[in-house]
Short mmCIF file of C-alpha atoms in Angstrom, two decimals:
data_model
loop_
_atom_site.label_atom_id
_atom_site.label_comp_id
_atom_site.label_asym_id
_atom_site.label_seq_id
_atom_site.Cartn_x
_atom_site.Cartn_y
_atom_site.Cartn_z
CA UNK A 5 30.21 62.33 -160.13
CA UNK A 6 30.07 66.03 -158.96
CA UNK A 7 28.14 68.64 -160.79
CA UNK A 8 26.36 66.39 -163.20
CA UNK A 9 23.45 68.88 -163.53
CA UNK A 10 26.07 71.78 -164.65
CA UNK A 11 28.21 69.57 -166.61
CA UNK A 12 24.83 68.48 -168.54
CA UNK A 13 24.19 71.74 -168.93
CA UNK A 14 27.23 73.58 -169.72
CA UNK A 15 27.55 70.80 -172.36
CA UNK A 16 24.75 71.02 -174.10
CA UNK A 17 25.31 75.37 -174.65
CA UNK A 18 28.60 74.05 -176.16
CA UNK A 19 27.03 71.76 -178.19
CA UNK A 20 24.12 74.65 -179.15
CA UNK A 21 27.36 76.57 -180.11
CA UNK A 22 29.75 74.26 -182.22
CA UNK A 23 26.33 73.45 -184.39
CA UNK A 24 25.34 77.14 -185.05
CA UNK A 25 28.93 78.08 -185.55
CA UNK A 26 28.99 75.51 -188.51
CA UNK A 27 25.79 76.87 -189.32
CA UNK A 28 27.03 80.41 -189.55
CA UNK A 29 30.40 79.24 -191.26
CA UNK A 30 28.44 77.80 -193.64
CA UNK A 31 26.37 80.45 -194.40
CA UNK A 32 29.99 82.96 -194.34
CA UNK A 33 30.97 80.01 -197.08
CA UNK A 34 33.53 79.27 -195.27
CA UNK A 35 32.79 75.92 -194.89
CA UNK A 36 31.41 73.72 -198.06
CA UNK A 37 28.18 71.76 -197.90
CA UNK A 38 29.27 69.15 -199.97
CA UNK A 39 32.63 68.80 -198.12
CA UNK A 40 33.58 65.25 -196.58
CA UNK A 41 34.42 64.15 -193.05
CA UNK A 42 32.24 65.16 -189.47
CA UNK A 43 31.93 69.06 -190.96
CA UNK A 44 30.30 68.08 -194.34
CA UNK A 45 27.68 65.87 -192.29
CA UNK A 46 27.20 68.28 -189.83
CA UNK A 47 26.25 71.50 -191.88
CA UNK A 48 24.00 68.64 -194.94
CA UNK A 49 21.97 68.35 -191.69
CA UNK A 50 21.88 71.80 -190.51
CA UNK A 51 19.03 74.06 -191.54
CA UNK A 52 18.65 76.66 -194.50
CA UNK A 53 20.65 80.18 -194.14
CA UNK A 54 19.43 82.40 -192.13
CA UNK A 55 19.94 85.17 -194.65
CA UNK A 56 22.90 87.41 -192.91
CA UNK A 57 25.82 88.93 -194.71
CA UNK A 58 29.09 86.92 -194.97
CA UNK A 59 30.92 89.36 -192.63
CA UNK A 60 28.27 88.80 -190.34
CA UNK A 61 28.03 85.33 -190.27
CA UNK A 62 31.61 84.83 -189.72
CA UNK A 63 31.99 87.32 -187.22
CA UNK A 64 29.06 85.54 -185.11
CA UNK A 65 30.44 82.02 -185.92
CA UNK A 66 33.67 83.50 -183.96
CA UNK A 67 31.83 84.51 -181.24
CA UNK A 68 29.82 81.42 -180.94
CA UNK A 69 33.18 79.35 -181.36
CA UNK A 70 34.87 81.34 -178.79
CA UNK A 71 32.01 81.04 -176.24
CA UNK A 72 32.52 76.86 -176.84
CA UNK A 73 36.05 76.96 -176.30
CA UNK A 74 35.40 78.75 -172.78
CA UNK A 75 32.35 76.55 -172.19
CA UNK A 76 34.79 73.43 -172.48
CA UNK A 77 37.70 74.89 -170.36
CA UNK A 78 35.20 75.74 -168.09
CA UNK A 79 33.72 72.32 -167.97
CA UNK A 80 36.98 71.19 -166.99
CA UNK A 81 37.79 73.62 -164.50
CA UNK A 82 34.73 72.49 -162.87
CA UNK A 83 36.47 68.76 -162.57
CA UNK A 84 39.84 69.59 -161.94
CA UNK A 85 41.59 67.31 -159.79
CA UNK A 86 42.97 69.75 -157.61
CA UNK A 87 40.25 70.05 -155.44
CA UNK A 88 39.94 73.42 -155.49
CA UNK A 89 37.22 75.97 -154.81
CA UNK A 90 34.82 75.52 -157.85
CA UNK A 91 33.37 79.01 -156.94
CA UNK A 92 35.51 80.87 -160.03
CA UNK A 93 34.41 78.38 -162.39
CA UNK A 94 30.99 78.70 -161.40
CA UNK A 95 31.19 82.60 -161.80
CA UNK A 96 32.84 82.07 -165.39
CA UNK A 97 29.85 79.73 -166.21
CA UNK A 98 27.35 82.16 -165.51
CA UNK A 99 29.26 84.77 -167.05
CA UNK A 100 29.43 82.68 -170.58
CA UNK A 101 25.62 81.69 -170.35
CA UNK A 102 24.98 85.50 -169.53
CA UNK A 103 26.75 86.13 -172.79
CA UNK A 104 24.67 83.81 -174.66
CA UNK A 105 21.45 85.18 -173.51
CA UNK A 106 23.40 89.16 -174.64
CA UNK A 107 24.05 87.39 -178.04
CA UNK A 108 20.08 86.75 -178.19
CA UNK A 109 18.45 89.88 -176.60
CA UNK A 110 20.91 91.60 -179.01
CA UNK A 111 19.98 89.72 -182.25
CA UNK A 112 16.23 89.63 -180.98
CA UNK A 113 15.97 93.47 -180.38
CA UNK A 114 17.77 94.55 -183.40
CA UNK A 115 15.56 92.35 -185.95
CA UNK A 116 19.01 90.20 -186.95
CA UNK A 117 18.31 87.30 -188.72
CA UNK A 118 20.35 85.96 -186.42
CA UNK A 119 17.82 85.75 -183.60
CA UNK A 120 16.23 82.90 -185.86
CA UNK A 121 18.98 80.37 -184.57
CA UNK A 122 17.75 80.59 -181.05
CA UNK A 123 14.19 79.56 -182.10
CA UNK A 124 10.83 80.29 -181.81
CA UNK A 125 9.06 81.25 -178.39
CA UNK A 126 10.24 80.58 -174.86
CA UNK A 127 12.05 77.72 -175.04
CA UNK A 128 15.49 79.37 -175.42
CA UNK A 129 14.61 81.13 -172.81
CA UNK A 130 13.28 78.65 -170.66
CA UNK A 131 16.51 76.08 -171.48
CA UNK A 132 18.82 78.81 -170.42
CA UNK A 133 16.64 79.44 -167.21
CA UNK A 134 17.35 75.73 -166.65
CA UNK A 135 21.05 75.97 -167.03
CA UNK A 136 20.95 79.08 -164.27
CA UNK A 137 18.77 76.04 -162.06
CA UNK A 138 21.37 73.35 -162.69
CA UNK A 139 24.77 75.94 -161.49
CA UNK A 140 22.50 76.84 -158.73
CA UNK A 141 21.53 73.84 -157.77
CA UNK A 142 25.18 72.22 -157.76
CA UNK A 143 26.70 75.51 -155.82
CA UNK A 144 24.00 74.68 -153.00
CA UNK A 145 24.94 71.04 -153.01
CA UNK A 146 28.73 70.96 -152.98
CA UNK A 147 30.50 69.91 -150.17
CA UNK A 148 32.28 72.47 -148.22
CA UNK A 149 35.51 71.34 -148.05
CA UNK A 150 36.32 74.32 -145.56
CA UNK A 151 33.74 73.01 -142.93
CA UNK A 152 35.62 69.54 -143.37
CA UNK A 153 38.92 71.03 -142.20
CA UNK A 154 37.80 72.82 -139.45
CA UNK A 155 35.84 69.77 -138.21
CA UNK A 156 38.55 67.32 -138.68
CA UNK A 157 40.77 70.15 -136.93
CA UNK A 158 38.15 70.19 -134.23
CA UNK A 159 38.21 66.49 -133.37
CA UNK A 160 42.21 66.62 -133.56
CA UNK A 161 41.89 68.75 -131.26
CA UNK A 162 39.67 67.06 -128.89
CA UNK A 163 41.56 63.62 -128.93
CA UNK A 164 45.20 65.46 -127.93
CA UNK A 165 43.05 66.91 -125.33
CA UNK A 166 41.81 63.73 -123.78
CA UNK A 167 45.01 62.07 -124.36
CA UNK A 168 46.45 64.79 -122.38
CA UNK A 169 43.98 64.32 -119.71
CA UNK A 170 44.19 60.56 -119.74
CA UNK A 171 48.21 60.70 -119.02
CA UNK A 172 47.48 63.62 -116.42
CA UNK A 173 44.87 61.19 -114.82
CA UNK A 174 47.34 58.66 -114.70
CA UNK A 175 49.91 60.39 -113.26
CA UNK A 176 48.03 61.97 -110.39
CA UNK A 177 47.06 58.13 -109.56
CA UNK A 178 51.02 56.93 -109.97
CA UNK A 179 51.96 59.52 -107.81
CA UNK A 180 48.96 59.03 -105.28
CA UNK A 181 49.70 55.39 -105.49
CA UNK A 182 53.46 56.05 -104.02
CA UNK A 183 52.20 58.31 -101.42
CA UNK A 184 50.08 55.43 -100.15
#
């Protein structure tokens, strides 16, 4: 399978995101601790509040939720069937990630509580440097369709050409032949 290493990644920010948007809806109560189904086992395992304000929290659960739902569409952009130039994708990746790492440096700078969610030390930092590596890293490797079609036009190309010399060839020699 293409892009593994940007699927992997772009996965696992979406993942990052649906959990701290619980988190944050939580804390917004806007969604129950004690409430059954996947959302009440999700947010009994999440961590205590982070101490924002309800407007706040809901406001960055939006964001958060909103940044998953283009991570996903993006995902699947990436493996469209179509066969068509992943480049845009790619550029919307970045672009999402980029806004993760603004959500951060904003929360970090401003002393939100906020900034708390992304952890301690480099490791954010360091996982989202990794995620940068992996779209890299798939951009470099993907075949170039492009180069395909122009070679396959090439070598078109150069078989009607010999053909066309073959059944020249031969008809210099059928014409010698009946001189002879």
């Amino acid at each position: 399978m293409q892009r593994m290493p940007s699927t992997l990644a772009l996965s696992a920010w979406a993942g990052f995101g649906a959990v701290s948007s619980a988190l944050l809806l939580r804390e917004a109560g806007l969604l129950a601790e004690g409430s059954g189904g996947a959302a009440g086992t999700i947010t009994a395992a999440l961590p205590l509040p982070l101490g924002l304000a309800t407007p706040d929290a809901a406001a960055f659960a939006a964001i958060l939720a909103a940044l998953v739902v283009g991570l996903g569409a993006t995902i699947a952009w990436l493996h469209a069937e179509s066969g068509g130039p992943a480049g845009p994708a790619e550029t919307v990746a970045a672009s999402l990630l980029t806004a993760i790492f603004g959500l951060y440096v904003a929360a970090s700078v401003s002393g939100s509580p906020l900034a708390s969610l992304f952890g301690d030390g480099p490791g954010f930092l360091f996982a989202l440097a990794l995620s940068f590596g992996a779209l890299l890293f798939d951009h470099l490797v993907a075949p170039d369709d492009t180069g395909d079609r122009e070679f396959e036009a090439a070598m078109r190309a150069i078989e009607a050409a010999r053909r066309d010399a073959l059944a020249r060839r031969e008809q210099r020699h059928s014409s010698e032949s009946d001189k002879g």
